[in-house]
mmCIF file of C-alpha atoms in Angstrom:
data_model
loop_
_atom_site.group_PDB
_atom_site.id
_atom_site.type_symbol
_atom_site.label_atom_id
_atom_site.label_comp_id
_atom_site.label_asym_id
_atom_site.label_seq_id
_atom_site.Cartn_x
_atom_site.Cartn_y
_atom_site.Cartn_z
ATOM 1 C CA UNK A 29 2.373 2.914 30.424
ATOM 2 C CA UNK A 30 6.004 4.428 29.938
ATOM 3 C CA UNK A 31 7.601 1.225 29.707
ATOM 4 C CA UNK A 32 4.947 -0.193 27.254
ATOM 5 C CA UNK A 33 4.971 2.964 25.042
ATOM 6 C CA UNK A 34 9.169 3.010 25.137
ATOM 7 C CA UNK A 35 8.784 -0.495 23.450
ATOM 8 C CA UNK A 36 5.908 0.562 20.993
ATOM 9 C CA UNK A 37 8.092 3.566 19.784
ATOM 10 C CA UNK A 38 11.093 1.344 19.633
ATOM 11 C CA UNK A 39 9.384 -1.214 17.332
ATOM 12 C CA UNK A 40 7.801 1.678 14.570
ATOM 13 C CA UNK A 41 5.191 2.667 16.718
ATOM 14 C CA UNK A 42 2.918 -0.550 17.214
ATOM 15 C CA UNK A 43 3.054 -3.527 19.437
ATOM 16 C CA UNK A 44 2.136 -7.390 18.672
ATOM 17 C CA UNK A 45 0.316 -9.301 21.348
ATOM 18 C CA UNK A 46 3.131 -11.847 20.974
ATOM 19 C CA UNK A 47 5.941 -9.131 21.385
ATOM 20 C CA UNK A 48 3.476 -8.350 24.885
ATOM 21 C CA UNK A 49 3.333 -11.488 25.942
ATOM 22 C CA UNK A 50 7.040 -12.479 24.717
ATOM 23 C CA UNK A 51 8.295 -9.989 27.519
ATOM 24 C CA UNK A 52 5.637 -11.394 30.101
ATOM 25 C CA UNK A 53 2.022 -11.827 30.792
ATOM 26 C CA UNK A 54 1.814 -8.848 32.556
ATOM 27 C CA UNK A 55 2.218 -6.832 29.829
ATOM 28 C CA UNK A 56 0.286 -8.740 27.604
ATOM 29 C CA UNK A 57 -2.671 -7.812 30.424
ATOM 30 C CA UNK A 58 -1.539 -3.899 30.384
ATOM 31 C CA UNK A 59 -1.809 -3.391 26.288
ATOM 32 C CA UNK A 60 -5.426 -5.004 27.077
ATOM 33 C CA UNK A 61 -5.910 -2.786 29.788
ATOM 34 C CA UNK A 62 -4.429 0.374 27.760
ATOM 35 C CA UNK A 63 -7.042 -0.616 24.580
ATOM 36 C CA UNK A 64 -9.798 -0.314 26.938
ATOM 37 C CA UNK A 65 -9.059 2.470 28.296
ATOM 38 C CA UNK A 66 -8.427 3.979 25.062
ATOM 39 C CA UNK A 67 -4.238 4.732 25.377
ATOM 40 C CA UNK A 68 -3.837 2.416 22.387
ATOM 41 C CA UNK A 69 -5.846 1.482 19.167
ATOM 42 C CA UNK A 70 -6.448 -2.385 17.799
ATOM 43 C CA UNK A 71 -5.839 -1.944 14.101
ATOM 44 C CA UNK A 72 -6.448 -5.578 13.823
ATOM 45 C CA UNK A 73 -6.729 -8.856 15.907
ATOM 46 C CA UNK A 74 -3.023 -8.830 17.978
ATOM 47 C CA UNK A 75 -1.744 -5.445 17.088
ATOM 48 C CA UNK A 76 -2.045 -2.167 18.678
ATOM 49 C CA UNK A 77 -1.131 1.342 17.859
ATOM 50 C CA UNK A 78 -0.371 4.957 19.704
ATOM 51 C CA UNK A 79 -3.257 7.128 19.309
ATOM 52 C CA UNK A 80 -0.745 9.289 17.880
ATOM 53 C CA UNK A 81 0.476 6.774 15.473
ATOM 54 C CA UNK A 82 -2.600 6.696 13.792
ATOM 55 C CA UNK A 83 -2.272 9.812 12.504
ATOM 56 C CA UNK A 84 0.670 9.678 10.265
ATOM 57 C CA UNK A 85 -0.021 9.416 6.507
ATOM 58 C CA UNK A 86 1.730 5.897 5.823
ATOM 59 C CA UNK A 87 0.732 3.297 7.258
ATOM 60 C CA UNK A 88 3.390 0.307 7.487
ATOM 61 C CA UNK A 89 1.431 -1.965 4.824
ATOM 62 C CA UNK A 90 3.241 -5.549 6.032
ATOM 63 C CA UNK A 91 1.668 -5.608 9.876
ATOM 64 C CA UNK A 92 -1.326 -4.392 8.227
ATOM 65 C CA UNK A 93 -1.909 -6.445 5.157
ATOM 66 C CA UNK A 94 0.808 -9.120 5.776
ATOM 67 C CA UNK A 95 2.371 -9.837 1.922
ATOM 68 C CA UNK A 96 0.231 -6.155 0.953
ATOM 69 C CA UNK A 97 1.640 -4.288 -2.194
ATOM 70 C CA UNK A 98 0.778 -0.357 -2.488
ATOM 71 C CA UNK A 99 -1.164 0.055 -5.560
ATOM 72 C CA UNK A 100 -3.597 1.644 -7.670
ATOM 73 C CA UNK A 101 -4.388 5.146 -6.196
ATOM 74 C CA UNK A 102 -1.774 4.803 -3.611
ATOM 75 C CA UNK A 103 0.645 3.976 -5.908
ATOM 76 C CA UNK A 104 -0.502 6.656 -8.516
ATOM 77 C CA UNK A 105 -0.036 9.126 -5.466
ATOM 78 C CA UNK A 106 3.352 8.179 -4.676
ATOM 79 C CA UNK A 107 4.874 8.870 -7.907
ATOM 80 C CA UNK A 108 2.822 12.211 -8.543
ATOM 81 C CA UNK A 109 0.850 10.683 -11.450
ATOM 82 C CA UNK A 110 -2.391 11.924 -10.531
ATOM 83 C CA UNK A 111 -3.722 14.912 -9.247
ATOM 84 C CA UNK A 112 -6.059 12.786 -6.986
ATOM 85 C CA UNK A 113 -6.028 12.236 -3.628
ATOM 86 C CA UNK A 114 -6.668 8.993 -2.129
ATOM 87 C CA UNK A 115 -8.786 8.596 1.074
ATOM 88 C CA UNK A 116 -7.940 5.590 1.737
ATOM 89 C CA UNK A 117 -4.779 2.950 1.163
ATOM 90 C CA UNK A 118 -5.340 0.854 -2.139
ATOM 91 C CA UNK A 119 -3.488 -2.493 -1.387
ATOM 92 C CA UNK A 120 -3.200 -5.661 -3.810
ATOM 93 C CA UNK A 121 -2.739 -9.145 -2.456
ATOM 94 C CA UNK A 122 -2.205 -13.191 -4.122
ATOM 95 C CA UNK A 123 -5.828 -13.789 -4.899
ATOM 96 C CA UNK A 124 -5.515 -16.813 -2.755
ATOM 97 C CA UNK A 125 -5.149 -14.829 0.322
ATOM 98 C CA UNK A 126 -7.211 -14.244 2.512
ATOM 99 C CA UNK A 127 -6.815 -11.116 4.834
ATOM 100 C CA UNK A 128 -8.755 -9.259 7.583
ATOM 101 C CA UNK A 129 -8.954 -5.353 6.873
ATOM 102 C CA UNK A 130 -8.946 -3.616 9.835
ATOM 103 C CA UNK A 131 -11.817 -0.696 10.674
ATOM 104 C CA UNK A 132 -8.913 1.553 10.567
ATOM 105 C CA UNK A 133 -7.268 3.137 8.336
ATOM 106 C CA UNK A 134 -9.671 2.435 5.478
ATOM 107 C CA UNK A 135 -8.382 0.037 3.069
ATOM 108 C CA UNK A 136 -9.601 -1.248 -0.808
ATOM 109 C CA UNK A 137 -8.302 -4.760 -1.224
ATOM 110 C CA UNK A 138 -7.144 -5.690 -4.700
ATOM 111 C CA UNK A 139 -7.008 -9.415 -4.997
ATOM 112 C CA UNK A 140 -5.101 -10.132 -8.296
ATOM 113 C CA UNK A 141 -3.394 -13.379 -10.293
ATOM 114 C CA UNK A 142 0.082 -14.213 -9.272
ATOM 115 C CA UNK A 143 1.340 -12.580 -12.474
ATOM 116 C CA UNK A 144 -0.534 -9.275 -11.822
ATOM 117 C CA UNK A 145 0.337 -9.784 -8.309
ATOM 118 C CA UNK A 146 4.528 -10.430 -8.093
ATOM 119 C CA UNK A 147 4.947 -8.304 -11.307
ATOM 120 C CA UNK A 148 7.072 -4.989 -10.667
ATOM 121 C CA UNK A 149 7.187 -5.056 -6.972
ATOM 122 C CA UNK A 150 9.633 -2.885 -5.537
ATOM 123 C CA UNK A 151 10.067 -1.346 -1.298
ATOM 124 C CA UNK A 152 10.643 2.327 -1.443
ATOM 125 C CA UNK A 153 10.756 4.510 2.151
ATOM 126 C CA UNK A 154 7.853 6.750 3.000
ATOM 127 C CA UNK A 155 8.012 8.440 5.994
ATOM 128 C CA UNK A 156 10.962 6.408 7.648
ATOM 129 C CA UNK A 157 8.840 3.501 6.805
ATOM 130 C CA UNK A 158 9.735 0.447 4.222
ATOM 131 C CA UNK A 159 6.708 -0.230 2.386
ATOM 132 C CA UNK A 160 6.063 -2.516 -0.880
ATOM 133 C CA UNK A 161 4.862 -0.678 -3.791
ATOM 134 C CA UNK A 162 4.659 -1.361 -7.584
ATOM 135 C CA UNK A 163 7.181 0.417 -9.900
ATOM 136 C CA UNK A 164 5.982 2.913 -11.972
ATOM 137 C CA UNK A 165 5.429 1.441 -14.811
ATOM 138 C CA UNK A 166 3.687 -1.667 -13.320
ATOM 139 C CA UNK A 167 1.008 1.203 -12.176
ATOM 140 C CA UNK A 168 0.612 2.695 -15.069
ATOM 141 C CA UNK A 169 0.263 -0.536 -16.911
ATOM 142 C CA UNK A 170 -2.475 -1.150 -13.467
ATOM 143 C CA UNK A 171 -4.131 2.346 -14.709
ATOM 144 C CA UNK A 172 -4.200 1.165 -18.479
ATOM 145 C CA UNK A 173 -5.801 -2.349 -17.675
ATOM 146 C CA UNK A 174 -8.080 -0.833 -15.235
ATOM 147 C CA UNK A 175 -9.441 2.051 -17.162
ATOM 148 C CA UNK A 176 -12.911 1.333 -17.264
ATOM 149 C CA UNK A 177 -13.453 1.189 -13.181
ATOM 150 C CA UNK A 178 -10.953 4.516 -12.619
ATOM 151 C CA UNK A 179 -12.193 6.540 -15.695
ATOM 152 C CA UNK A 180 -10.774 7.384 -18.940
ATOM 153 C CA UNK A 181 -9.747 10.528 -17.977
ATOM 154 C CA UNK A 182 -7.857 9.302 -15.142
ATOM 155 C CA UNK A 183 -5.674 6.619 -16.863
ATOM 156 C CA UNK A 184 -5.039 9.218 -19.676
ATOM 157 C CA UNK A 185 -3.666 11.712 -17.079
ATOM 158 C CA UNK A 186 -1.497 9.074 -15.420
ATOM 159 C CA UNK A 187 -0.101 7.721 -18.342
ATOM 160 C CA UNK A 188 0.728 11.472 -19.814
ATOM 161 C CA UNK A 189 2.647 12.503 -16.603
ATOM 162 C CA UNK A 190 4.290 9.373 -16.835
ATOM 163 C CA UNK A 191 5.638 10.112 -20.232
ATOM 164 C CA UNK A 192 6.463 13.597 -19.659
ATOM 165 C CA UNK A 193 9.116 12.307 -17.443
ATOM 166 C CA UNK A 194 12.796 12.151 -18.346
ATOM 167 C CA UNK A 195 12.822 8.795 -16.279
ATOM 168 C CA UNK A 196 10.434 6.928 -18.349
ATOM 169 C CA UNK A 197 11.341 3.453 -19.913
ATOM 170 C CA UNK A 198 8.847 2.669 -22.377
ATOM 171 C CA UNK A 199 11.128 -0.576 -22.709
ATOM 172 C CA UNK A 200 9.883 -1.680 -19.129
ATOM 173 C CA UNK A 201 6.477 -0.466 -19.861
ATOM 174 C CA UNK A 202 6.042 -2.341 -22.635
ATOM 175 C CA UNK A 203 7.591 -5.213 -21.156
ATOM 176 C CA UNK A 204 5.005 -4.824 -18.277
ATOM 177 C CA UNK A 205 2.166 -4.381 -20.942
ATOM 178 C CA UNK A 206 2.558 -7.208 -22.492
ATOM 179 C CA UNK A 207 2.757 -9.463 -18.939
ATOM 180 C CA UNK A 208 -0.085 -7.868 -18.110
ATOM 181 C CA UNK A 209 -2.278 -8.284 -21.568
ATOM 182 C CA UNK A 210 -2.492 -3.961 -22.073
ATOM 183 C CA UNK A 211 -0.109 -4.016 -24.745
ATOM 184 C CA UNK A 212 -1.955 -2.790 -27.706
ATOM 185 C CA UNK A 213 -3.587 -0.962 -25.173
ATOM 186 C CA UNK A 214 -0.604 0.840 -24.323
ATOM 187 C CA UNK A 215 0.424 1.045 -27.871
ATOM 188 C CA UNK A 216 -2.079 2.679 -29.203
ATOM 189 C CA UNK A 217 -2.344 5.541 -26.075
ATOM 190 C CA UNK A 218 1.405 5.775 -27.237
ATOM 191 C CA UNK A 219 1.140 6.636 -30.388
ATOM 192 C CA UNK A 220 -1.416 9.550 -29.693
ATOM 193 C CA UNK A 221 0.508 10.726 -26.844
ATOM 194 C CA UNK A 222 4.015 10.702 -28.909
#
């Protein structure tokens, strides 16, 4: 078990079934043996956590949700835009992928246009891990556009604490807005907010 778990914390805390079997069979056969007896988790068909792993906060999105973009909620979180707390990982993908979720952590799978998709995508480090993530103002133009499913309320609030920054560029906002089809949207939320 040492030997397995020195190569698990050596590669972020999670181990492939090809890495296993890349080092020889008889490892593959102990990270089996170690899921069945409960020393490791299967987050997903061929990858296998720490117990302890699991309970970190950030998950690392690309063994996960291979080509997976933080978003929505998660994103919102990130920059401090909403006082809500998500309780689970909101993750967008190409529409034309198709993905497995795994039973744990909980995931809400986004499936959006290439446009929506590749537009504002940026890595940022949480938690010593590199994860992909929308800009800010690609999620607040995600709030605006999606304000009937996440509430009025809650699009409003993200949108003010995004302008009450000194960081804002309404330039790139409106930039995103209009990629996005929110522009008058966006507009007219700006004019009663400035």
């Amino acid at each position: 078990m040492e030997y397995i778990e020195n190569i698990i914390r050596n590669n972020g805390g999670y181990i492939t079934a090809n890495q296993a079997k890349a080092v020889n069979r008889t490892t593959y056969y102990k990270v089996l043996e170690l899921v069945r007896n409960g020393d490791l988790v299967r987050i997903r068909p061929g990858v296998y956590l720490l117990p302890d792993e699991m309970a970190k906060t950030m998950i690392d999105v690309e063994i996960v949700i291979p080509g997976g973009v933080l978003c929505m909620y998660s994103a919102w979180s990130h920059y401090g835009l909403t006082t809500q707390i998500p309780t689970e990982y909101y993750i967008a993908i190409a529409r034309n992928r198709k993905v497995r979720t795994p039973e744990y952590p909980p995931i809400t799978i986004y499936r959006w246009d290439e446009v929506a998709y590749e537009t504002g995508i940026t890595h940022t480090v949480i938690e010593g891990i590199t994860v992909p993530v929308y800009d800010i103002e690609k999620s607040v133009c995600d709030a605006i556009k999606h304000r009937n499913k996440i509430g009025i309320d809650v699009s409003s609030e993200i949108l003010k604490n995004y302008l009450s920054r000194k960081t804002r560029d309404i330039d790139k906002l409106m930039k995103y807005a209009k990629i996005m089809r929110v522009a008058s949207t966006i507009k007219k939320y700006l004019e009663i907010q400035l």
